[in-house]
Amino acid sequence: MSSILTNNGAMVALQTLKTINSDLSKTQSMISTGKEVASAKDNSSVWAISKVMEADVAGFNAISDSLSLGESTLAVASEAAETVTDLLTDIKAKVVAAQEENVDREKIQTDIDALVGQVKSVVGAAQFNGLNLVEGTEDVNILSSLDRASNGSVAASEITINRQDLSTNIGSYGGGTVDLSANGTVSNSTVSAVANAATITVGHDAASSYTVTVGNKSVTVEAGADADATDGAIAAAINGLGIDGVSATVTGTGQVEMASTLAFEDVEVSVSASGSGSMSVDTNTISRRAETITFTQGTKVNDGDSYRVTFNGSDYDYIAGKGETMEDVARGLKIAIDSAGIETVSTKVTQNDAGEWQLNIDNSGADVTDLALSGEDGGTASGGLFGLENLDVTTDFGAENALGMVETLINNSVDAAAEFGSAQGRIETQSSFISNLTDALTSGIGAMVDADMEEASAKLQALQVQQQLGVQSLSIANQSPQTILSLFG
């Protein structure tokens, strides 16, 4: 049935043309924007995911900038620590030269003072954008990542850089409420210059021989004509070993006393006799002359823990920094005492068989009295180069002490440089990972929303042809009612 009111063919052609025009519009939008999903109406779920990922990419770009800033800051700190190490090595060379008495120590001291000034200058200048990693003790956090959990929550991750304080600051003693004095034990409150001794008891027999071993040296003596001659021969033989600080004297018939003034070394002694003679010693170990402060193994050291050695009415302080150990405390207290320049007092840090760190304090003059250890929390840490300004090689004693002090300071600066180097490697790895991750995310977003331009180009041409045919089809359909007029002609 033909109708002049309803043209079904035109309606079908029109709807087809509308669909073609709609598809053509979408294809042209894809070509002009380069995106298959340009807005939420194109594909809401894909668009939502892509926008979350785009936000993450923007965050990772900011993180990349943060890592670059941190890497630059670390590069400055690392260069400073390495330069300080080189300068301290130069100072050590000067100190070693000062061990020789036939040198101009005043001129060497002038050179050392100049190098110390240069060290302080390097430490003070080693800042990047106002941040100095070689002064102070507070940690520095560098933004390193965004971690998205499965529930969609996001948390920022950071790389923590420990500051390495290479200043010469003395620090300030704590005034906290925690008593730390129990963390160390003092062997004796009096440090005496008197030698420690072992008594050898000799049972004389004319047909016997007597052997004495001191450390890794041994001597054998044949019995003399009588007990006194035998005792004298034994004492002379011990003295003939030529062991520095060890001497022997006859203190009575059948009694030989072997004394040791060695400050920081125990002397092992053993004796034996052949034949009918006898020989014994009251101790197999002559203890070092120095008194010791033994620090309890495994004790945790916190930032600001303050330790004080007191003797002869004076205090010698060291305030620990973050991440330090009892070894650091012992070495810090050694520097504090050595820096005072007391010519009759010398120190050494050792570790006993139980693994406990010990500060040994020796005295070669009048008795050192009231030796004690105390401690409190809540202080401000001493700098890693604490004591550097007190190096003095103008005297024999000062030159000897300076050698031990500068060795400790070099170790501190080497540790700082190593810490910075490790952190640099970590940041470089993270920076590379963030760059690769950003590329991967960007590629993933593109795979979801970008248009396939080859496909879009082919589709555009097809739709253009369909559009032309659709227009022609609609035109034909619109002409069909004209045929009805022929029925009324």
Coordinates of C-alpha atoms in Angstrom, one line a residue:
M1 CA 0.0 0.0 0.0
S2 CA 1.3 3.4 -0.9
S3 CA 0.6 6.4 1.3
I4 CA 1.3 10.1 0.9
L5 CA 1.2 10.4 4.7
T6 CA 3.8 7.8 5.7
N7 CA 7.0 7.2 3.6
N8 CA 8.4 4.1 5.3
G9 CA 11.3 3.9 2.8
A10 CA 12.4 7.4 3.6
M11 CA 12.1 6.7 7.3
V12 CA 14.4 3.7 7.0
A13 CA 16.8 5.6 4.8
L14 CA 16.9 8.5 7.2
Q15 CA 17.6 6.3 10.3
T16 CA 20.4 4.5 8.4
L17 CA 21.8 7.9 7.4
K18 CA 21.7 9.1 11.0
T19 CA 23.6 6.0 12.2
I20 CA 26.2 6.4 9.5
N21 CA 26.6 10.1 10.4
S22 CA 26.9 9.2 14.1
D23 CA 29.6 6.6 13.3
L24 CA 31.3 9.1 11.0
S25 CA 31.3 11.7 13.7
K26 CA 32.9 9.3 16.2
T27 CA 35.5 8.3 13.7
Q28 CA 36.4 11.9 12.8
S29 CA 36.7 12.6 16.6
M30 CA 39.0 9.6 17.0
I31 CA 41.2 10.9 14.1
S32 CA 41.2 14.5 15.4
T33 CA 41.9 13.6 19.1
G34 CA 43.9 10.4 18.5
K35 CA 41.8 8.7 21.2
E36 CA 39.2 6.0 21.0
V37 CA 38.0 6.9 24.5
A38 CA 38.2 10.7 24.8
S39 CA 35.5 11.1 27.4
A40 CA 33.4 9.2 29.9
K41 CA 30.5 8.7 27.4
D42 CA 32.8 6.8 25.0
N43 CA 33.5 4.1 27.6
S44 CA 32.9 5.0 31.2
S45 CA 34.8 2.2 32.9
V46 CA 37.9 2.4 30.6
W47 CA 37.9 6.2 30.9
A48 CA 37.8 6.0 34.7
I49 CA 40.7 3.5 34.9
S50 CA 42.7 5.6 32.5
K51 CA 42.2 8.8 34.5
V52 CA 43.4 7.0 37.7
M53 CA 46.4 5.8 35.9
E54 CA 47.1 9.3 34.4
A55 CA 46.9 10.7 38.0
D56 CA 49.5 8.1 39.0
V57 CA 51.7 9.1 36.1
A58 CA 51.5 12.7 37.1
G59 CA 52.5 11.7 40.7
F60 CA 55.4 9.6 39.5
N61 CA 56.6 12.6 37.4
A62 CA 56.7 14.6 40.6
I63 CA 58.5 11.8 42.4
S64 CA 61.1 11.7 39.6
D65 CA 61.7 15.4 40.3
S66 CA 62.0 14.6 44.0
L67 CA 64.5 11.9 43.4
S68 CA 66.5 14.1 41.1
L69 CA 66.7 16.7 43.9
G70 CA 67.7 14.1 46.4
E71 CA 70.3 12.7 44.1
S72 CA 71.9 16.2 43.6
T73 CA 71.8 16.8 47.4
L74 CA 73.5 13.5 48.0
A75 CA 76.1 14.1 45.3
V76 CA 77.2 17.3 47.2
A77 CA 77.3 15.5 50.5
S78 CA 79.2 12.6 49.1
E79 CA 81.8 14.9 47.5
A80 CA 82.2 16.7 50.8
A81 CA 82.7 13.5 52.7
E82 CA 85.3 12.3 50.3
T83 CA 87.1 15.6 50.3
V84 CA 87.1 15.6 54.1
T85 CA 88.6 12.1 54.0
D86 CA 91.3 13.3 51.7
L87 CA 92.1 16.3 53.9
L88 CA 92.2 14.1 57.0
T89 CA 94.6 11.7 55.2
D90 CA 96.8 14.8 54.6
I91 CA 96.6 15.6 58.3
K92 CA 97.5 12.1 59.2
A93 CA 100.6 12.4 57.0
K94 CA 101.6 15.5 58.9
V95 CA 100.9 13.8 62.2
V96 CA 103.1 10.8 61.2
A97 CA 105.9 13.2 60.2
A98 CA 105.6 14.8 63.7
Q99 CA 106.5 11.5 65.3
E100 CA 110.1 12.1 64.5
E101 CA 111.7 14.4 67.1
N102 CA 114.2 16.0 64.7
V103 CA 111.5 18.0 62.8
D104 CA 110.1 21.5 63.1
R105 CA 106.8 20.5 64.9
E106 CA 105.7 24.1 65.1
K107 CA 105.6 24.4 61.3
I108 CA 103.8 21.0 61.0
Q109 CA 101.3 22.3 63.5
T110 CA 100.7 25.3 61.4
D111 CA 100.0 23.1 58.4
I112 CA 97.7 20.9 60.4
D113 CA 95.7 24.0 61.6
A114 CA 95.3 25.2 58.0
L115 CA 94.0 21.7 57.0
V116 CA 91.6 21.7 59.9
G117 CA 90.3 25.0 58.8
Q118 CA 89.8 23.7 55.3
V119 CA 87.9 20.7 56.6
K120 CA 85.5 23.0 58.5
S121 CA 85.1 25.1 55.4
V122 CA 84.2 22.1 53.3
V123 CA 81.6 20.9 55.9
G124 CA 80.0 24.3 56.2
A125 CA 79.7 24.8 52.4
A126 CA 78.4 21.3 51.6
Q127 CA 74.7 22.3 51.2
F128 CA 72.3 22.0 48.3
N129 CA 69.2 24.2 48.2
G130 CA 69.8 24.9 51.9
L131 CA 70.1 21.3 53.0
N132 CA 73.4 20.1 54.5
L133 CA 73.7 16.4 55.0
V134 CA 77.2 16.6 56.7
E135 CA 76.0 18.7 59.6
G136 CA 73.3 17.8 62.1
T137 CA 71.8 14.5 63.1
E138 CA 68.2 14.5 61.9
D139 CA 67.2 12.1 59.1
V140 CA 66.2 13.4 55.7
N141 CA 63.3 11.7 53.9
I142 CA 63.2 11.7 50.1
L143 CA 59.8 10.9 48.4
S144 CA 60.5 7.7 46.4
S145 CA 57.2 6.1 45.3
L146 CA 53.4 6.0 45.4
D147 CA 52.1 2.6 46.6
R148 CA 48.5 1.8 45.5
A149 CA 46.8 -1.0 47.5
S150 CA 44.2 -3.4 46.1
N151 CA 41.4 -1.4 47.8
G152 CA 42.5 1.8 45.9
S153 CA 44.1 3.5 48.8
V154 CA 47.4 5.3 48.1
A155 CA 50.4 5.8 50.4
A156 CA 53.7 7.6 49.8
S157 CA 57.0 5.8 50.3
E158 CA 60.2 7.5 51.3
I159 CA 63.9 6.7 51.3
T160 CA 65.5 7.8 54.5
I161 CA 68.9 9.3 54.4
N162 CA 70.9 9.4 57.7
R163 CA 72.8 12.6 58.1
Q164 CA 76.5 12.1 58.8
D165 CA 77.6 14.8 61.1
L166 CA 81.2 15.7 60.2
S167 CA 81.2 18.9 62.3
T168 CA 83.7 19.5 65.1
N169 CA 80.9 20.3 67.6
I170 CA 81.5 19.2 71.2
G171 CA 77.7 18.6 71.7
S172 CA 75.8 19.3 74.9
Y173 CA 75.5 16.9 77.9
G174 CA 72.1 15.6 78.5
G175 CA 69.8 16.5 81.4
G176 CA 67.3 13.7 81.0
T177 CA 65.8 11.4 83.5
V178 CA 67.5 8.1 82.5
D179 CA 70.6 7.2 84.4
L180 CA 73.1 5.5 82.0
S181 CA 76.0 4.9 84.5
A182 CA 75.1 1.2 84.8
N183 CA 76.1 0.7 81.2
G184 CA 79.8 0.6 82.1
T185 CA 81.9 -0.8 84.8
V186 CA 85.1 0.9 86.2
S187 CA 87.9 -1.6 87.2
N188 CA 89.4 0.7 89.8
S189 CA 88.8 4.3 90.9
T190 CA 92.5 4.9 91.1
V191 CA 94.8 4.8 88.1
S192 CA 98.3 4.3 89.4
A193 CA 101.7 4.4 87.7
V194 CA 103.0 1.5 89.8
A195 CA 103.9 -1.6 87.7
N196 CA 102.0 -4.8 88.0
A197 CA 104.1 -7.8 88.9
A198 CA 104.4 -11.6 89.1
T199 CA 106.5 -13.4 91.8
I200 CA 108.6 -16.4 90.7
T201 CA 109.5 -18.8 93.5
V202 CA 112.6 -20.8 92.8
G203 CA 113.6 -24.0 94.6
H204 CA 117.4 -24.2 94.0
D205 CA 119.1 -27.5 93.0
A206 CA 122.6 -27.4 91.6
A207 CA 121.8 -30.0 88.9
S208 CA 118.7 -28.4 87.6
S209 CA 117.8 -25.9 84.9
Y210 CA 115.1 -23.3 84.9
T211 CA 113.0 -22.1 82.0
V212 CA 111.0 -18.8 81.9
T213 CA 108.6 -18.0 79.0
V214 CA 107.5 -14.4 78.7
G215 CA 105.0 -14.0 75.9
N216 CA 106.6 -15.8 72.9
K217 CA 110.1 -15.5 74.2
S218 CA 111.8 -18.2 76.4
V219 CA 115.1 -18.4 78.2
T220 CA 116.7 -21.3 80.1
V221 CA 119.1 -20.9 82.9
E222 CA 121.4 -23.5 84.5
A223 CA 121.5 -23.5 88.3
G224 CA 124.3 -21.5 89.9
A225 CA 126.5 -22.4 92.7
D226 CA 123.9 -21.4 95.2
A227 CA 120.4 -20.1 95.4
D228 CA 121.4 -16.4 95.2
A229 CA 123.4 -17.1 92.1
T230 CA 120.6 -19.0 90.5
D231 CA 118.1 -16.2 91.4
G232 CA 120.4 -13.5 89.9
A233 CA 120.9 -15.5 86.7
I234 CA 117.2 -15.9 86.2
A235 CA 116.6 -12.2 86.7
A236 CA 119.4 -11.3 84.4
A237 CA 118.1 -13.7 81.7
I238 CA 114.6 -12.2 81.8
N239 CA 116.1 -8.7 81.5
G240 CA 118.2 -10.0 78.6
L241 CA 115.1 -10.8 76.6
G242 CA 114.8 -7.1 75.9
I243 CA 111.0 -6.8 76.3
D244 CA 110.0 -3.2 76.6
G245 CA 108.3 -2.4 79.9
V246 CA 109.2 -5.8 81.4
S247 CA 112.0 -6.1 84.1
A248 CA 113.0 -8.6 86.7
T249 CA 114.7 -8.2 90.1
V250 CA 115.7 -10.5 93.0
T251 CA 113.5 -9.6 96.0
G252 CA 114.8 -12.3 98.4
T253 CA 116.3 -15.8 98.4
G254 CA 114.3 -17.9 96.0
Q255 CA 112.2 -14.9 95.0
V256 CA 112.3 -13.2 91.6
E257 CA 109.8 -10.4 90.9
M258 CA 109.0 -9.7 87.3
A259 CA 107.3 -6.3 86.8
S260 CA 105.5 -4.9 83.8
T261 CA 104.8 -1.2 83.1
L262 CA 103.1 -2.0 79.8
A263 CA 100.0 0.2 79.8
F264 CA 97.7 -1.6 77.4
E265 CA 99.1 -5.2 77.1
D266 CA 98.9 -8.2 79.4
V267 CA 102.1 -10.2 79.8
E268 CA 101.8 -14.0 79.8
V269 CA 104.3 -15.8 82.0
S270 CA 105.0 -19.5 82.4
V271 CA 107.9 -21.3 84.2
S272 CA 109.3 -24.8 84.5
A273 CA 112.3 -26.6 86.1
S274 CA 114.2 -29.8 85.4
G275 CA 115.7 -32.2 87.8
S276 CA 115.1 -31.8 91.5
G277 CA 114.7 -28.1 91.3
S278 CA 111.3 -26.4 91.4
M279 CA 109.9 -23.2 90.0
S280 CA 106.4 -21.6 90.2
V281 CA 104.8 -18.3 89.5
D282 CA 101.9 -16.8 91.5
T283 CA 100.1 -15.6 88.3
N284 CA 100.4 -16.6 84.7
T285 CA 99.2 -13.2 83.5
I286 CA 100.7 -9.8 84.5
S287 CA 97.8 -7.5 83.9
R288 CA 98.1 -4.3 81.9
R289 CA 98.8 -1.2 84.1
A290 CA 95.9 0.7 82.7
E291 CA 92.5 0.7 84.4
T292 CA 89.5 -0.1 82.3
I293 CA 86.0 1.1 81.8
T294 CA 84.1 -1.9 80.3
F295 CA 80.9 -1.1 78.5
T296 CA 78.1 -3.7 78.7
Q297 CA 77.7 -5.7 75.5
G298 CA 74.5 -5.3 73.6
T299 CA 73.5 -2.0 75.2
K300 CA 71.5 0.1 72.8
V301 CA 72.8 3.6 72.3
N302 CA 70.2 6.3 71.5
D303 CA 70.7 9.7 69.9
G304 CA 71.6 12.1 72.7
D305 CA 72.8 9.5 75.2
S306 CA 75.5 11.4 77.1
Y307 CA 78.5 9.6 78.8
R308 CA 81.0 11.3 81.1
V309 CA 84.3 10.0 82.5
T310 CA 85.4 11.9 85.6
F311 CA 88.8 11.9 87.3
N312 CA 90.9 14.4 89.3
G313 CA 87.9 16.6 89.5
S314 CA 87.5 17.1 85.7
D315 CA 84.8 15.8 83.3
Y316 CA 85.3 14.4 79.8
D317 CA 82.1 14.0 77.8
Y318 CA 80.9 12.3 74.7
I319 CA 77.3 12.6 73.4
A320 CA 76.3 9.8 71.0
G321 CA 74.5 10.4 67.8
K322 CA 71.8 8.3 66.0
G323 CA 72.8 4.8 65.1
E324 CA 76.0 4.7 67.2
T325 CA 77.2 1.8 69.3
M326 CA 79.2 1.3 72.5
E327 CA 82.3 1.2 70.3
D328 CA 81.5 4.8 69.2
V329 CA 81.0 5.8 72.8
A330 CA 84.3 4.3 73.9
R331 CA 86.2 6.0 71.1
G332 CA 84.4 9.3 71.7
L333 CA 85.4 9.3 75.3
K334 CA 88.9 8.5 74.3
I335 CA 89.0 11.6 72.1
A336 CA 87.5 13.7 74.8
I337 CA 90.3 12.7 77.3
D338 CA 93.1 12.9 74.7
S339 CA 91.9 16.3 73.6
A340 CA 92.6 17.6 77.1
G341 CA 96.3 17.1 76.5
I342 CA 97.2 15.6 79.9
E343 CA 100.7 14.4 79.3
T344 CA 100.7 11.7 82.1
V345 CA 97.4 10.2 80.9
S346 CA 97.0 8.0 77.8
T347 CA 94.1 6.0 76.5
K348 CA 93.3 3.1 74.2
V349 CA 90.1 1.4 73.1
T350 CA 90.1 -2.4 73.0
Q351 CA 87.6 -5.3 72.9
N352 CA 87.8 -8.1 75.4
D353 CA 87.2 -11.8 74.7
A354 CA 83.5 -11.4 75.6
G355 CA 83.1 -8.9 72.8
E356 CA 82.7 -5.9 75.2
W357 CA 84.3 -2.6 74.3
Q358 CA 86.7 -1.2 76.8
L359 CA 88.2 2.2 77.4
N360 CA 91.7 1.7 78.9
I361 CA 93.1 4.7 80.9
D362 CA 96.8 4.7 81.9
N363 CA 98.8 7.0 84.0
S364 CA 102.5 7.5 84.2
G365 CA 102.6 10.3 86.8
A366 CA 100.9 11.0 90.1
D367 CA 97.9 8.8 90.9
V368 CA 94.7 9.6 88.9
T369 CA 91.9 9.5 91.5
D370 CA 88.1 9.2 91.6
L371 CA 87.8 7.6 88.2
A372 CA 84.1 7.2 87.5
L373 CA 81.6 6.8 84.7
S374 CA 78.2 8.5 84.6
G375 CA 75.6 9.1 81.9
E376 CA 72.2 10.6 81.1
D377 CA 69.9 10.8 78.1
G378 CA 68.6 13.9 76.4
G379 CA 71.8 15.5 75.1
T380 CA 72.8 17.0 71.7
A381 CA 75.2 14.7 69.8
S382 CA 78.9 15.5 69.4
G383 CA 80.1 15.9 65.8
G384 CA 81.8 13.1 63.9
L385 CA 85.0 15.1 63.8
F386 CA 84.8 16.1 67.5
G387 CA 88.4 16.6 68.8
L388 CA 89.9 17.6 65.4
E389 CA 90.5 21.2 66.5
N390 CA 92.5 19.9 69.5
L391 CA 95.2 18.1 67.5
D392 CA 98.5 19.2 68.9
V393 CA 101.8 17.7 67.6
T394 CA 104.2 20.3 69.2
T395 CA 105.1 17.8 72.0
D396 CA 106.0 14.1 72.0
F397 CA 102.9 13.2 74.0
G398 CA 100.7 15.3 71.7
A399 CA 102.1 13.8 68.5
E400 CA 101.6 10.3 69.9
N401 CA 98.0 11.0 70.9
A402 CA 97.2 12.8 67.7
L403 CA 98.0 9.7 65.7
G404 CA 95.3 7.7 67.4
M405 CA 92.8 10.6 67.2
V406 CA 93.2 11.2 63.5
E407 CA 92.8 7.5 62.7
T408 CA 89.4 7.5 64.5
L409 CA 88.3 10.7 62.7
I410 CA 89.4 9.2 59.3
N411 CA 87.2 6.1 60.0
N412 CA 84.3 8.4 60.8
S413 CA 84.6 10.3 57.5
V414 CA 85.1 7.1 55.6
D415 CA 81.9 5.7 57.1
A416 CA 80.0 8.9 56.2
A417 CA 81.2 8.7 52.6
A418 CA 80.3 5.0 52.4
E419 CA 76.8 5.7 53.7
F420 CA 76.3 8.5 51.1
G421 CA 77.6 6.2 48.4
S422 CA 75.1 3.5 49.4
A423 CA 72.2 6.0 49.4
Q424 CA 73.2 7.3 46.0
G425 CA 73.1 3.8 44.5
R426 CA 69.6 3.3 46.0
I427 CA 68.2 6.5 44.7
E428 CA 69.7 6.0 41.3
T429 CA 68.1 2.5 41.2
Q430 CA 64.7 3.9 42.3
S431 CA 64.9 6.8 39.8
S432 CA 65.5 4.4 37.0
F433 CA 62.6 2.2 38.2
I434 CA 60.2 5.2 38.4
S435 CA 61.2 6.2 34.9
N436 CA 60.5 2.7 33.5
L437 CA 57.3 2.4 35.5
T438 CA 56.1 5.8 34.2
D439 CA 56.8 4.6 30.6
A440 CA 54.9 1.4 31.3
L441 CA 51.9 3.2 32.8
T442 CA 51.8 5.6 29.9
S443 CA 52.0 2.7 27.4
G444 CA 49.1 1.0 29.3
I445 CA 46.9 4.1 29.2
G446 CA 47.6 4.4 25.4
A447 CA 46.6 0.8 24.9
M448 CA 43.2 1.5 26.6
V449 CA 42.3 4.9 25.1
D450 CA 44.3 5.6 22.0
A451 CA 42.7 5.1 18.6
D452 CA 44.1 2.7 16.0
M453 CA 44.8 5.2 13.3
E454 CA 45.1 2.7 10.5
E455 CA 41.7 1.2 11.4
A456 CA 40.1 4.6 11.8
S457 CA 41.4 5.7 8.4
A458 CA 39.9 2.7 6.7
K459 CA 36.7 3.1 8.6
L460 CA 36.5 6.8 7.7
Q461 CA 36.7 6.0 4.0
A462 CA 34.0 3.3 4.3
L463 CA 31.7 5.6 6.3
Q464 CA 32.1 8.4 3.7
V465 CA 31.0 6.0 1.0
Q466 CA 28.1 4.8 3.1
Q467 CA 27.1 8.4 3.8
Q468 CA 27.0 9.2 0.1
L469 CA 24.9 6.1 -0.6
G470 CA 22.7 6.9 2.3
V471 CA 22.0 10.4 1.0
Q472 CA 21.2 8.9 -2.4
S473 CA 19.0 6.3 -0.9
L474 CA 17.1 8.9 1.1
S475 CA 16.7 11.0 -2.0
I476 CA 15.2 8.1 -3.9
A477 CA 12.9 7.3 -1.0
N478 CA 11.7 10.9 -0.9
Q479 CA 10.8 10.7 -4.6
S480 CA 8.6 7.6 -4.4
P481 CA 5.4 9.5 -3.4
Q482 CA 5.6 11.4 -6.7
T483 CA 4.6 8.2 -8.5
I484 CA 1.1 8.5 -6.8
L485 CA 0.4 11.6 -8.9
S486 CA 0.4 9.5 -12.0
L487 CA -2.8 7.8 -10.7
F488 CA -4.6 11.1 -10.8
G489 CA -3.4 12.3 -14.2

